[in-house]
């Protein structure tokens, strides 16, 4: 959730300019000659080696924008120049009415200038012929390029936005964000060597540092799975829907389809997101809202989001390989009845910044169903060992509260300057915790209780000394998050006994050892969270990939 502190921080985002360095070419190599009438039978003189022509590594802007299937097309908005070179800017239409593909083109970036809708929101369920339009079908008009019969939709608009590997999409304004509406999909599938990158204009201009954040909105997937905390309808009647936080225009989600498919995102970076859309309301890098188990989420990095690293509102989420670096609020935030499974999770906060590593929260509506149920497996969550302000909001590095049941399995929590676990009890059936093979480094207090829970009850729920849990752990991690001897010695729990979605592992934490490299190649590096030893500036989060 947002905080007033982050709103003020957004007004002080640090900007730094990059400098370009020129290099001299190699010296000429002179060939020897002969003199006078002296004839010496030497081998032929070597051919002079020409002076190499310096080759620039800077990107050259593409000559124009590609054609896409949407009749509104892309708008050529000229060239943007930064430390990596010049890039052609091709701006997306505000509403994408036909399935389109954004190809990778050398020297070209795609821009969102304000909110970009993928399809229009066609409602709680797919429309049928003769069904009346409702207030939730925002943007579903012929003027916006949609086919209507008798002034009505007769089916989902069924638009898919396909983004090819290596494509860069940036927010051209602070309020730019991508809304993949109900009845439509995203297919942002990068590769381990060519991730899809969502970022900000300042990132392309070379103005960002490790302290930059909150420069555009983020990516929002809206679906038809069940949610709680209704803005419209009710959970009792099975008609619950919610609004996207802070959106000036309606961006509604929720339904009754827990298998809902909002598309696929693989090998994706989302950088410098989280602009304030409304009073104390911010987006974050990735927001899922009522998406179902048919949605594919794998290998996604959230970097320097001004709110949460990612937030999941209801639905049935299945997610493997999630990395949050530098989130200014919670690295993982879960709300409103989520049925969520997460495996291989790296949560790495910026020194002195961030709130909880995890906030698992359906507080306030404890009678709403579905009751939130979340399992986080094979995770490594690190708060700075130098300092952490913890913002005095969540207080504990893990906050579990309200109407939620949480399983933490095969986990590592490094939080030496904060209490590790706060358990908040509210409602007739307060939050519960199932912990197996979890080790924690905390300050001397370790546990907090609130509501109907005491600190002693929080400690009992964790159960240090049993089930391979340990709250007196001393890390032997290398490179910040790679298991060492202490972590390797912990006996792992078989998470597949919880659900077949999970892999069986023989280790705790997100990264087994130095040979485990799932996080390399597709991520970007920062000073506080380097993922490989490359010296290439194109792998830095403050730079833009040039390949």
Short mmCIF file of C-alpha atoms in Angstrom, two decimals:
data_model
loop_
_atom_site.label_atom_id
_atom_site.label_comp_id
_atom_site.label_asym_id
_atom_site.label_seq_id
_atom_site.Cartn_x
_atom_site.Cartn_y
_atom_site.Cartn_z
CA UNK A 1 0.00 0.00 0.00
CA UNK A 2 1.12 3.59 -0.54
CA UNK A 3 2.44 5.91 2.17
CA UNK A 4 2.74 9.71 2.48
CA UNK A 5 6.48 9.31 2.89
CA UNK A 6 6.80 7.85 -0.59
CA UNK A 7 4.70 10.63 -2.07
CA UNK A 8 7.17 13.18 -0.70
CA UNK A 9 10.09 11.09 -1.90
CA UNK A 10 8.66 11.11 -5.41
CA UNK A 11 9.15 14.88 -5.44
CA UNK A 12 12.84 14.50 -4.68
CA UNK A 13 13.85 11.82 -7.18
CA UNK A 14 17.55 12.13 -7.90
CA UNK A 15 18.60 12.74 -11.48
CA UNK A 16 22.08 12.40 -12.85
CA UNK A 17 23.39 12.93 -16.39
CA UNK A 18 25.60 10.38 -18.14
CA UNK A 19 28.75 11.42 -19.96
CA UNK A 20 30.10 10.01 -23.19
CA UNK A 21 33.79 9.23 -23.60
CA UNK A 22 35.58 9.24 -26.98
CA UNK A 23 38.49 6.93 -27.78
CA UNK A 24 41.55 7.54 -30.01
CA UNK A 25 42.15 5.17 -32.90
CA UNK A 26 45.25 2.96 -33.14
CA UNK A 27 48.54 4.36 -34.51
CA UNK A 28 49.53 3.76 -38.14
CA UNK A 29 52.14 1.04 -38.75
CA UNK A 30 54.85 2.14 -41.24
CA UNK A 31 56.42 -0.45 -43.56
CA UNK A 32 60.19 -0.48 -44.21
CA UNK A 33 61.62 0.37 -47.69
CA UNK A 34 65.00 0.01 -49.55
CA UNK A 35 67.68 2.59 -50.29
CA UNK A 36 70.37 3.16 -53.01
CA UNK A 37 71.42 0.33 -55.30
CA UNK A 38 71.92 -2.15 -52.53
CA UNK A 39 69.90 -5.24 -53.30
CA UNK A 40 69.11 -7.49 -50.39
CA UNK A 41 67.05 -10.58 -50.98
CA UNK A 42 64.72 -9.99 -48.04
CA UNK A 43 61.13 -11.23 -48.00
CA UNK A 44 58.59 -8.85 -49.52
CA UNK A 45 57.81 -5.87 -47.36
CA UNK A 46 54.65 -6.36 -45.34
CA UNK A 47 51.56 -4.62 -46.56
CA UNK A 48 50.89 -1.57 -44.38
CA UNK A 49 48.17 -2.16 -41.82
CA UNK A 50 45.51 0.52 -42.23
CA UNK A 51 44.47 2.60 -39.29
CA UNK A 52 41.30 1.01 -37.94
CA UNK A 53 38.22 3.09 -38.50
CA UNK A 54 36.71 3.76 -35.06
CA UNK A 55 33.37 2.03 -34.76
CA UNK A 56 30.76 3.59 -32.53
CA UNK A 57 28.86 1.44 -30.07
CA UNK A 58 26.11 4.03 -29.90
CA UNK A 59 22.68 3.10 -31.17
CA UNK A 60 21.49 4.74 -34.38
CA UNK A 61 17.81 5.65 -34.55
CA UNK A 62 15.60 3.57 -36.83
CA UNK A 63 14.33 5.40 -39.89
CA UNK A 64 10.65 5.02 -39.01
CA UNK A 65 7.96 3.09 -37.15
CA UNK A 66 6.69 -0.34 -38.17
CA UNK A 67 3.13 -0.96 -39.28
CA UNK A 68 0.86 -2.64 -36.75
CA UNK A 69 -2.57 -4.21 -37.21
CA UNK A 70 -4.45 -1.57 -35.22
CA UNK A 71 -5.84 0.97 -37.71
CA UNK A 72 -4.74 3.88 -35.52
CA UNK A 73 -1.18 2.67 -35.90
CA UNK A 74 1.93 3.94 -34.21
CA UNK A 75 2.76 7.64 -34.08
CA UNK A 76 6.31 8.62 -35.03
CA UNK A 77 7.36 11.10 -32.35
CA UNK A 78 10.88 11.69 -33.54
CA UNK A 79 14.12 10.72 -31.84
CA UNK A 80 15.19 10.53 -28.21
CA UNK A 81 18.89 10.63 -27.41
CA UNK A 82 20.77 9.40 -24.37
CA UNK A 83 24.13 7.87 -23.41
CA UNK A 84 23.41 4.72 -25.42
CA UNK A 85 22.65 6.63 -28.63
CA UNK A 86 19.55 7.74 -30.48
CA UNK A 87 16.25 5.91 -30.65
CA UNK A 88 13.20 6.33 -32.84
CA UNK A 89 10.12 6.88 -30.61
CA UNK A 90 6.97 5.08 -31.78
CA UNK A 91 3.99 5.96 -29.61
CA UNK A 92 1.20 3.46 -28.98
CA UNK A 93 -2.45 4.46 -29.43
CA UNK A 94 -4.29 5.13 -26.17
CA UNK A 95 -6.67 2.25 -26.86
CA UNK A 96 -5.47 -0.80 -28.79
CA UNK A 97 -8.54 -2.16 -30.56
CA UNK A 98 -6.95 -4.92 -32.65
CA UNK A 99 -4.39 -7.56 -31.77
CA UNK A 100 -0.95 -6.13 -32.50
CA UNK A 101 2.68 -7.24 -32.39
CA UNK A 102 5.50 -4.92 -31.37
CA UNK A 103 8.58 -6.25 -33.20
CA UNK A 104 12.14 -5.74 -32.07
CA UNK A 105 13.66 -3.12 -34.38
CA UNK A 106 17.21 -1.85 -33.93
CA UNK A 107 17.26 1.75 -32.71
CA UNK A 108 13.56 1.86 -31.86
CA UNK A 109 11.62 2.18 -28.60
CA UNK A 110 7.87 2.13 -28.02
CA UNK A 111 6.21 4.82 -25.93
CA UNK A 112 3.10 4.90 -23.78
CA UNK A 113 1.94 8.49 -23.54
CA UNK A 114 -0.58 8.31 -20.73
CA UNK A 115 -2.76 5.27 -20.04
CA UNK A 116 -2.78 2.62 -22.77
CA UNK A 117 -5.69 0.17 -22.77
CA UNK A 118 -5.37 -3.26 -24.34
CA UNK A 119 -8.89 -3.85 -25.66
CA UNK A 120 -11.78 -2.50 -23.69
CA UNK A 121 -13.23 -3.84 -20.48
CA UNK A 122 -16.08 -6.07 -21.58
CA UNK A 123 -17.34 -6.82 -18.11
CA UNK A 124 -17.70 -9.38 -15.31
CA UNK A 125 -18.41 -12.10 -17.87
CA UNK A 126 -17.95 -12.23 -21.63
CA UNK A 127 -20.76 -10.30 -23.37
CA UNK A 128 -23.41 -12.14 -25.33
CA UNK A 129 -25.73 -10.91 -28.05
CA UNK A 130 -28.47 -8.74 -26.61
CA UNK A 131 -26.82 -8.26 -23.22
CA UNK A 132 -26.99 -4.63 -22.13
CA UNK A 133 -23.82 -2.60 -21.78
CA UNK A 134 -22.96 -1.76 -18.19
CA UNK A 135 -20.95 0.97 -16.54
CA UNK A 136 -17.94 -1.36 -16.50
CA UNK A 137 -17.63 -1.55 -20.28
CA UNK A 138 -15.50 1.59 -20.47
CA UNK A 139 -14.17 2.44 -23.91
CA UNK A 140 -16.22 -0.17 -25.76
CA UNK A 141 -17.41 2.11 -28.54
CA UNK A 142 -17.31 2.12 -32.31
CA UNK A 143 -15.39 5.40 -32.15
CA UNK A 144 -12.59 3.56 -30.36
CA UNK A 145 -12.44 0.94 -33.10
CA UNK A 146 -14.54 -1.86 -31.60
CA UNK A 147 -17.18 -3.82 -33.49
CA UNK A 148 -20.65 -3.43 -32.03
CA UNK A 149 -23.95 -5.00 -32.99
CA UNK A 150 -26.94 -2.83 -32.26
CA UNK A 151 -24.66 -0.58 -30.23
CA UNK A 152 -23.51 -3.48 -28.03
CA UNK A 153 -20.63 -5.87 -27.72
CA UNK A 154 -21.60 -9.46 -28.47
CA UNK A 155 -18.30 -11.01 -27.34
CA UNK A 156 -15.03 -10.11 -25.65
CA UNK A 157 -12.95 -7.66 -27.63
CA UNK A 158 -10.23 -10.36 -27.42
CA UNK A 159 -7.26 -8.11 -28.17
CA UNK A 160 -3.76 -9.48 -27.59
CA UNK A 161 -0.75 -7.19 -27.23
CA UNK A 162 2.32 -9.20 -28.30
CA UNK A 163 5.72 -7.78 -27.35
CA UNK A 164 8.75 -9.48 -28.92
CA UNK A 165 11.98 -10.38 -27.08
CA UNK A 166 14.32 -7.44 -26.58
CA UNK A 167 11.64 -4.77 -27.06
CA UNK A 168 11.82 -1.64 -24.88
CA UNK A 169 8.55 0.08 -23.90
CA UNK A 170 8.72 3.29 -21.87
CA UNK A 171 6.34 5.59 -20.08
CA UNK A 172 6.55 8.98 -21.75
CA UNK A 173 4.72 10.73 -18.91
CA UNK A 174 4.42 10.08 -15.19
CA UNK A 175 0.83 8.92 -15.54
CA UNK A 176 1.62 6.41 -18.29
CA UNK A 177 0.55 2.86 -17.54
CA UNK A 178 -0.59 -0.26 -19.34
CA UNK A 179 -4.06 -1.67 -18.59
CA UNK A 180 -4.75 -5.13 -20.01
CA UNK A 181 -8.54 -5.17 -19.65
CA UNK A 182 -10.86 -8.10 -18.98
CA UNK A 183 -11.46 -10.13 -22.12
CA UNK A 184 -7.98 -9.31 -23.53
CA UNK A 185 -4.40 -10.54 -23.13
CA UNK A 186 -0.75 -9.63 -23.06
CA UNK A 187 2.04 -11.76 -24.56
CA UNK A 188 5.24 -10.12 -23.32
CA UNK A 189 7.63 -13.03 -23.68
CA UNK A 190 11.30 -12.19 -23.69
CA UNK A 191 14.15 -14.66 -23.48
CA UNK A 192 17.01 -15.23 -21.04
CA UNK A 193 19.26 -13.16 -23.32
CA UNK A 194 16.70 -10.69 -24.66
CA UNK A 195 14.22 -9.66 -21.95
CA UNK A 196 11.31 -7.32 -22.57
CA UNK A 197 12.00 -4.04 -20.75
CA UNK A 198 9.35 -1.65 -19.45
CA UNK A 199 10.94 1.54 -18.17
CA UNK A 200 10.82 5.33 -17.95
CA UNK A 201 11.79 8.18 -20.26
CA UNK A 202 14.48 9.29 -17.82
CA UNK A 203 16.07 5.85 -18.03
CA UNK A 204 16.54 6.25 -21.79
CA UNK A 205 17.85 9.79 -21.33
CA UNK A 206 20.48 8.45 -18.90
CA UNK A 207 19.25 10.51 -15.96
CA UNK A 208 18.67 7.72 -13.45
CA UNK A 209 20.73 6.54 -10.50
CA UNK A 210 20.26 3.73 -7.98
CA UNK A 211 18.02 6.12 -6.02
CA UNK A 212 15.57 6.86 -8.87
CA UNK A 213 12.01 5.55 -8.77
CA UNK A 214 8.37 6.45 -9.42
CA UNK A 215 8.72 7.85 -12.95
CA UNK A 216 5.71 6.20 -14.63
CA UNK A 217 2.80 3.94 -13.66
CA UNK A 218 3.37 0.24 -14.33
CA UNK A 219 1.80 -2.84 -15.89
CA UNK A 220 -1.70 -3.83 -14.73
CA UNK A 221 -3.40 -7.11 -15.63
CA UNK A 222 -7.16 -7.12 -15.00
CA UNK A 223 -9.08 -10.39 -14.85
CA UNK A 224 -12.28 -12.21 -13.98
CA UNK A 225 -11.21 -14.38 -11.06
CA UNK A 226 -12.81 -13.93 -7.64
CA UNK A 227 -11.82 -10.98 -5.45
CA UNK A 228 -12.98 -9.52 -2.13
CA UNK A 229 -13.36 -6.01 -0.64
CA UNK A 230 -15.91 -5.08 -3.30
CA UNK A 231 -16.47 -1.66 -4.83
CA UNK A 232 -19.41 -3.13 -6.79
CA UNK A 233 -21.60 -6.13 -6.02
CA UNK A 234 -20.89 -8.46 -3.12
CA UNK A 235 -18.99 -11.64 -2.34
CA UNK A 236 -22.16 -13.19 -0.92
CA UNK A 237 -23.93 -12.78 -4.25
CA UNK A 238 -20.83 -13.75 -6.25
CA UNK A 239 -20.81 -10.39 -8.02
CA UNK A 240 -17.78 -8.71 -6.44
CA UNK A 241 -15.76 -6.23 -8.51
CA UNK A 242 -13.09 -3.66 -7.62
CA UNK A 243 -11.55 -0.49 -9.07
CA UNK A 244 -7.85 -0.13 -9.78
CA UNK A 245 -6.34 2.05 -7.06
CA UNK A 246 -5.93 5.67 -8.08
CA UNK A 247 -7.19 5.34 -11.65
CA UNK A 248 -9.04 8.49 -12.70
CA UNK A 249 -11.07 6.50 -15.24
CA UNK A 250 -12.59 3.14 -14.41
CA UNK A 251 -10.28 0.13 -14.59
CA UNK A 252 -12.43 -2.61 -13.08
CA UNK A 253 -11.60 -6.21 -12.27
CA UNK A 254 -13.19 -9.29 -10.75
CA UNK A 255 -15.50 -12.08 -11.79
CA UNK A 256 -16.13 -15.77 -11.11
CA UNK A 257 -13.54 -17.46 -13.35
CA UNK A 258 -10.56 -18.57 -11.23
CA UNK A 259 -8.87 -20.05 -14.33
CA UNK A 260 -8.99 -16.72 -16.17
CA UNK A 261 -6.11 -16.21 -18.62
CA UNK A 262 -4.77 -12.65 -18.87
CA UNK A 263 -1.88 -13.81 -21.07
CA UNK A 264 1.80 -14.44 -20.50
CA UNK A 265 4.78 -12.50 -19.17
CA UNK A 266 8.22 -14.16 -19.18
CA UNK A 267 11.69 -12.71 -18.89
CA UNK A 268 10.54 -9.16 -18.23
CA UNK A 269 12.11 -6.19 -16.44
CA UNK A 270 9.88 -3.42 -15.09
CA UNK A 271 11.95 -0.42 -13.98
CA UNK A 272 11.38 2.87 -12.10
CA UNK A 273 7.59 2.56 -11.89
CA UNK A 274 4.96 3.57 -9.34
CA UNK A 275 3.86 7.11 -10.14
CA UNK A 276 1.12 8.58 -7.90
CA UNK A 277 -2.18 8.31 -9.77
CA UNK A 278 -4.40 9.63 -6.98
CA UNK A 279 -4.32 10.73 -3.34
CA UNK A 280 -2.04 8.25 -1.54
CA UNK A 281 -2.58 5.79 -4.41
CA UNK A 282 0.29 4.49 -6.49
CA UNK A 283 0.74 1.75 -8.99
CA UNK A 284 3.77 -0.50 -8.84
CA UNK A 285 5.87 -2.37 -11.39
CA UNK A 286 3.36 -5.20 -11.74
CA UNK A 287 -0.20 -5.27 -10.46
CA UNK A 288 -2.39 -8.31 -11.01
CA UNK A 289 -6.09 -7.85 -10.32
CA UNK A 290 -8.35 -10.86 -10.37
CA UNK A 291 -6.18 -12.83 -12.81
CA UNK A 292 -6.61 -16.59 -12.84
CA UNK A 293 -4.45 -19.70 -12.92
CA UNK A 294 -4.42 -19.64 -16.73
CA UNK A 295 -2.16 -16.57 -16.62
CA UNK A 296 1.58 -17.29 -17.02
CA UNK A 297 4.01 -15.27 -14.87
CA UNK A 298 7.66 -16.31 -14.87
CA UNK A 299 11.05 -14.60 -14.63
CA UNK A 300 9.95 -11.06 -13.85
CA UNK A 301 12.13 -8.39 -12.20
CA UNK A 302 10.65 -5.32 -10.54
CA UNK A 303 13.31 -2.64 -10.07
CA UNK A 304 13.00 0.53 -7.97
CA UNK A 305 9.22 0.69 -7.83
CA UNK A 306 8.05 3.61 -5.69
CA UNK A 307 5.26 1.56 -4.15
CA UNK A 308 5.39 -2.24 -3.89
CA UNK A 309 7.61 -4.41 -6.01
CA UNK A 310 4.45 -6.20 -7.15
CA UNK A 311 0.95 -6.33 -5.70
CA UNK A 312 -1.61 -9.06 -6.22
CA UNK A 313 -5.30 -8.26 -5.71
CA UNK A 314 -7.38 -11.41 -5.44
CA UNK A 315 -7.54 -14.05 -8.12
CA UNK A 316 -5.57 -17.28 -8.46
CA UNK A 317 -1.92 -16.46 -9.17
CA UNK A 318 0.77 -18.97 -10.09
CA UNK A 319 4.24 -17.36 -10.28
CA UNK A 320 7.78 -18.76 -10.48
CA UNK A 321 11.01 -16.73 -10.47
CA UNK A 322 10.08 -13.31 -9.15
CA UNK A 323 12.73 -10.71 -8.26
CA UNK A 324 12.08 -7.40 -6.51
CA UNK A 325 15.00 -5.01 -6.19
CA UNK A 326 14.68 -1.65 -4.47
CA UNK A 327 10.92 -1.50 -3.82
CA UNK A 328 10.14 1.62 -1.81
CA UNK A 329 7.24 0.00 0.05
CA UNK A 330 6.70 -3.78 0.30
CA UNK A 331 8.64 -6.10 -1.95
CA UNK A 332 5.67 -8.51 -2.15
CA UNK A 333 2.16 -7.28 -1.32
CA UNK A 334 -0.90 -9.53 -1.35
CA UNK A 335 -4.53 -8.45 -0.90
CA UNK A 336 -8.24 -9.09 -1.25
CA UNK A 337 -8.64 -12.84 -1.22
CA UNK A 338 -5.67 -13.94 -3.32
CA UNK A 339 -5.16 -17.67 -3.80
CA UNK A 340 -1.47 -17.36 -4.59
CA UNK A 341 1.47 -19.72 -5.11
CA UNK A 342 4.98 -18.27 -5.51
CA UNK A 343 8.26 -20.17 -5.89
CA UNK A 344 11.85 -18.95 -6.37
CA UNK A 345 11.48 -15.46 -4.95
CA UNK A 346 14.28 -12.91 -4.40
CA UNK A 347 13.34 -9.81 -2.40
CA UNK A 348 16.27 -7.38 -2.12
CA UNK A 349 15.70 -3.94 -0.63
CA UNK A 350 17.68 -0.77 -1.15
CA UNK A 351 19.84 0.23 1.83
CA UNK A 352 17.76 2.29 4.25
CA UNK A 353 14.59 2.08 2.14
CA UNK A 354 11.48 -0.04 1.87
CA UNK A 355 8.85 -1.23 4.29
CA UNK A 356 8.02 -4.92 4.76
CA UNK A 357 9.61 -7.64 2.71
CA UNK A 358 6.12 -9.17 2.55
CA UNK A 359 2.74 -7.72 3.47
CA UNK A 360 0.00 -10.32 3.32
CA UNK A 361 -3.19 -8.50 4.03
CA UNK A 362 -6.95 -8.74 3.73
CA UNK A 363 -7.53 -6.69 6.84
CA UNK A 364 -10.93 -5.18 7.57
CA UNK A 365 -13.32 -7.52 5.76
CA UNK A 366 -12.72 -10.79 7.60
CA UNK A 367 -16.07 -12.29 6.62
CA UNK A 368 -15.40 -11.98 2.89
CA UNK A 369 -14.75 -15.16 0.95
CA UNK A 370 -12.59 -16.49 -0.54
CA UNK A 371 -10.36 -16.25 2.49
CA UNK A 372 -6.85 -15.35 1.39
CA UNK A 373 -4.51 -18.32 1.04
CA UNK A 374 -0.89 -17.82 -0.01
CA UNK A 375 2.21 -20.01 -0.14
CA UNK A 376 5.68 -18.53 -0.73
CA UNK A 377 8.30 -21.22 -1.34
CA UNK A 378 12.08 -21.10 -1.86
CA UNK A 379 12.52 -17.43 -1.08
CA UNK A 380 15.43 -15.26 0.01
CA UNK A 381 14.38 -11.90 1.45
CA UNK A 382 17.06 -9.41 2.47
CA UNK A 383 16.75 -6.06 4.18
CA UNK A 384 19.89 -3.95 4.36
CA UNK A 385 22.35 -5.02 7.02
CA UNK A 386 23.54 -1.42 7.14
CA UNK A 387 20.24 0.27 7.93
CA UNK A 388 16.54 0.08 7.23
CA UNK A 389 13.92 2.66 8.15
CA UNK A 390 11.01 0.17 7.88
CA UNK A 391 8.86 3.32 7.65
CA UNK A 392 7.05 2.58 10.94
CA UNK A 393 4.10 1.23 8.93
CA UNK A 394 4.32 -2.54 8.85
CA UNK A 395 6.97 -2.61 11.62
CA UNK A 396 7.90 -6.24 11.04
CA UNK A 397 9.77 -7.45 7.99
CA UNK A 398 6.87 -9.87 7.47
CA UNK A 399 3.37 -8.61 8.20
CA UNK A 400 0.57 -11.17 8.18
CA UNK A 401 -2.87 -9.93 9.11
CA UNK A 402 -6.59 -10.12 8.67
CA UNK A 403 -8.47 -12.96 6.90
CA UNK A 404 -5.30 -14.63 5.54
CA UNK A 405 -3.64 -18.03 5.79
CA UNK A 406 0.03 -18.04 4.87
CA UNK A 407 2.52 -20.84 4.23
CA UNK A 408 6.20 -19.93 4.26
CA UNK A 409 8.40 -22.80 3.13
CA UNK A 410 12.14 -23.18 2.48
CA UNK A 411 12.79 -19.53 3.20
CA UNK A 412 15.59 -17.21 4.28
CA UNK A 413 14.91 -13.87 5.97
CA UNK A 414 17.84 -11.53 6.61
CA UNK A 415 16.63 -8.54 8.63
CA UNK A 416 19.19 -7.85 11.37
CA UNK A 417 17.90 -4.37 12.21
CA UNK A 418 14.18 -5.15 12.39
CA UNK A 419 11.68 -7.46 13.97
CA UNK A 420 11.16 -10.35 11.58
CA UNK A 421 7.50 -11.29 12.06
CA UNK A 422 4.42 -9.31 12.99
CA UNK A 423 1.23 -11.30 13.30
CA UNK A 424 -1.96 -9.25 13.41
CA UNK A 425 -5.15 -10.87 14.62
CA UNK A 426 -8.53 -9.50 13.65
CA UNK A 427 -11.92 -11.06 13.07
CA UNK A 428 -13.33 -14.34 14.32
CA UNK A 429 -10.60 -16.30 12.52
CA UNK A 430 -7.43 -14.19 12.50
CA UNK A 431 -4.38 -14.69 10.29
CA UNK A 432 -2.60 -18.05 10.47
CA UNK A 433 0.97 -19.11 9.68
CA UNK A 434 2.37 -22.46 8.51
CA UNK A 435 6.20 -22.32 8.50
CA UNK A 436 8.56 -25.09 7.39
CA UNK A 437 12.34 -24.85 6.92
CA UNK A 438 12.44 -21.08 7.37
CA UNK A 439 15.47 -19.36 8.93
CA UNK A 440 15.46 -15.76 10.15
CA UNK A 441 18.05 -13.21 11.29
CA UNK A 442 16.25 -10.51 13.27
CA UNK A 443 16.91 -7.83 15.86
CA UNK A 444 16.65 -8.75 19.54
CA UNK A 445 12.85 -8.40 19.62
CA UNK A 446 12.18 -10.74 16.66
CA UNK A 447 8.36 -10.87 17.00
CA UNK A 448 5.47 -8.42 17.22
CA UNK A 449 1.81 -9.05 17.91
CA UNK A 450 -1.16 -6.76 17.31
CA UNK A 451 -4.92 -7.05 17.39
CA UNK A 452 -5.76 -10.31 19.13
CA UNK A 453 -2.18 -11.62 18.81
CA UNK A 454 0.70 -11.08 21.23
CA UNK A 455 4.37 -11.26 20.34
CA UNK A 456 4.57 -14.56 22.21
CA UNK A 457 1.76 -15.98 20.06
CA UNK A 458 3.58 -14.84 16.92
CA UNK A 459 6.69 -16.67 18.13
CA UNK A 460 4.66 -19.80 18.82
CA UNK A 461 3.11 -19.66 15.34
CA UNK A 462 6.59 -19.57 13.78
CA UNK A 463 7.88 -22.35 16.01
CA UNK A 464 11.63 -21.87 16.07
CA UNK A 465 13.42 -25.11 16.90
CA UNK A 466 10.87 -27.33 15.20
CA UNK A 467 10.12 -28.17 11.57
CA UNK A 468 13.63 -26.92 10.63
CA UNK A 469 12.64 -23.34 11.57
CA UNK A 470 15.28 -21.15 13.21
CA UNK A 471 15.01 -17.56 14.44
CA UNK A 472 18.67 -17.44 15.58
CA UNK A 473 20.16 -17.87 12.12
CA UNK A 474 23.50 -16.32 11.13
CA UNK A 475 23.81 -15.98 7.34
CA UNK A 476 26.63 -17.47 5.32
CA UNK A 477 25.20 -16.15 2.04
CA UNK A 478 27.63 -15.12 -0.66
CA UNK A 479 27.00 -12.37 -3.24
CA UNK A 480 24.08 -11.22 -1.07
CA UNK A 481 21.70 -14.11 -1.82
CA UNK A 482 23.57 -17.31 -2.82
CA UNK A 483 23.40 -20.12 -0.27
CA UNK A 484 26.50 -20.93 1.75
CA UNK A 485 27.31 -23.72 4.19
CA UNK A 486 24.80 -22.67 6.87
CA UNK A 487 21.89 -22.51 4.44
CA UNK A 488 22.89 -25.77 2.72
CA UNK A 489 22.81 -27.56 6.07
CA UNK A 490 19.07 -26.90 6.54
CA UNK A 491 16.80 -29.80 5.60
CA UNK A 492 14.29 -28.63 3.00
CA UNK A 493 10.55 -29.31 3.06
CA UNK A 494 8.90 -30.92 0.03
CA UNK A 495 6.63 -28.13 -1.18
CA UNK A 496 4.96 -30.42 -3.68
CA UNK A 497 3.00 -31.83 -0.74
CA UNK A 498 1.29 -28.43 -0.56
CA UNK A 499 0.39 -28.31 -4.26
CA UNK A 500 1.60 -29.94 -7.46
CA UNK A 501 2.43 -26.49 -8.84
CA UNK A 502 5.55 -26.45 -6.69
CA UNK A 503 8.83 -28.14 -7.57
CA UNK A 504 10.42 -30.45 -5.03
CA UNK A 505 13.77 -28.95 -3.99
CA UNK A 506 16.55 -30.18 -1.74
CA UNK A 507 17.46 -26.69 -0.51
CA UNK A 508 16.02 -23.62 1.15
CA UNK A 509 16.22 -20.12 -0.32
CA UNK A 510 15.86 -18.91 -3.88
CA UNK A 511 19.37 -19.75 -5.11
CA UNK A 512 20.82 -23.16 -4.27
CA UNK A 513 24.53 -22.42 -4.80
CA UNK A 514 27.02 -20.76 -7.15
CA UNK A 515 26.02 -23.13 -9.96
CA UNK A 516 22.38 -22.05 -9.79
CA UNK A 517 22.07 -19.20 -12.29
CA UNK A 518 18.35 -18.77 -13.05
CA UNK A 519 18.61 -15.05 -12.17
CA UNK A 520 21.41 -14.26 -14.63
CA UNK A 521 21.29 -12.76 -18.11
CA UNK A 522 17.73 -11.40 -18.17
CA UNK A 523 18.02 -9.13 -15.12
CA UNK A 524 19.58 -5.68 -14.70
CA UNK A 525 22.26 -4.84 -12.13
CA UNK A 526 22.40 -2.17 -9.45
CA UNK A 527 25.08 -1.32 -6.91
CA UNK A 528 23.06 -2.91 -4.11
CA UNK A 529 21.89 -5.97 -6.08
CA UNK A 530 24.34 -7.15 -8.76
CA UNK A 531 23.24 -10.33 -10.50
CA UNK A 532 26.39 -11.12 -12.44
CA UNK A 533 29.97 -9.94 -12.87
CA UNK A 534 29.59 -8.39 -16.29
CA UNK A 535 31.18 -4.98 -16.75
CA UNK A 536 28.90 -4.06 -19.62
CA UNK A 537 27.00 -0.85 -18.88
CA UNK A 538 24.13 -2.19 -20.98
CA UNK A 539 23.41 -4.63 -18.13
CA UNK A 540 23.06 -1.83 -15.58
CA UNK A 541 19.55 -0.84 -14.57
CA UNK A 542 20.54 2.79 -15.12
CA UNK A 543 21.32 2.05 -18.78
CA UNK A 544 19.29 0.73 -21.71
CA UNK A 545 20.13 -2.54 -23.50
CA UNK A 546 21.66 -1.83 -26.89
CA UNK A 547 21.55 -5.32 -28.42
#
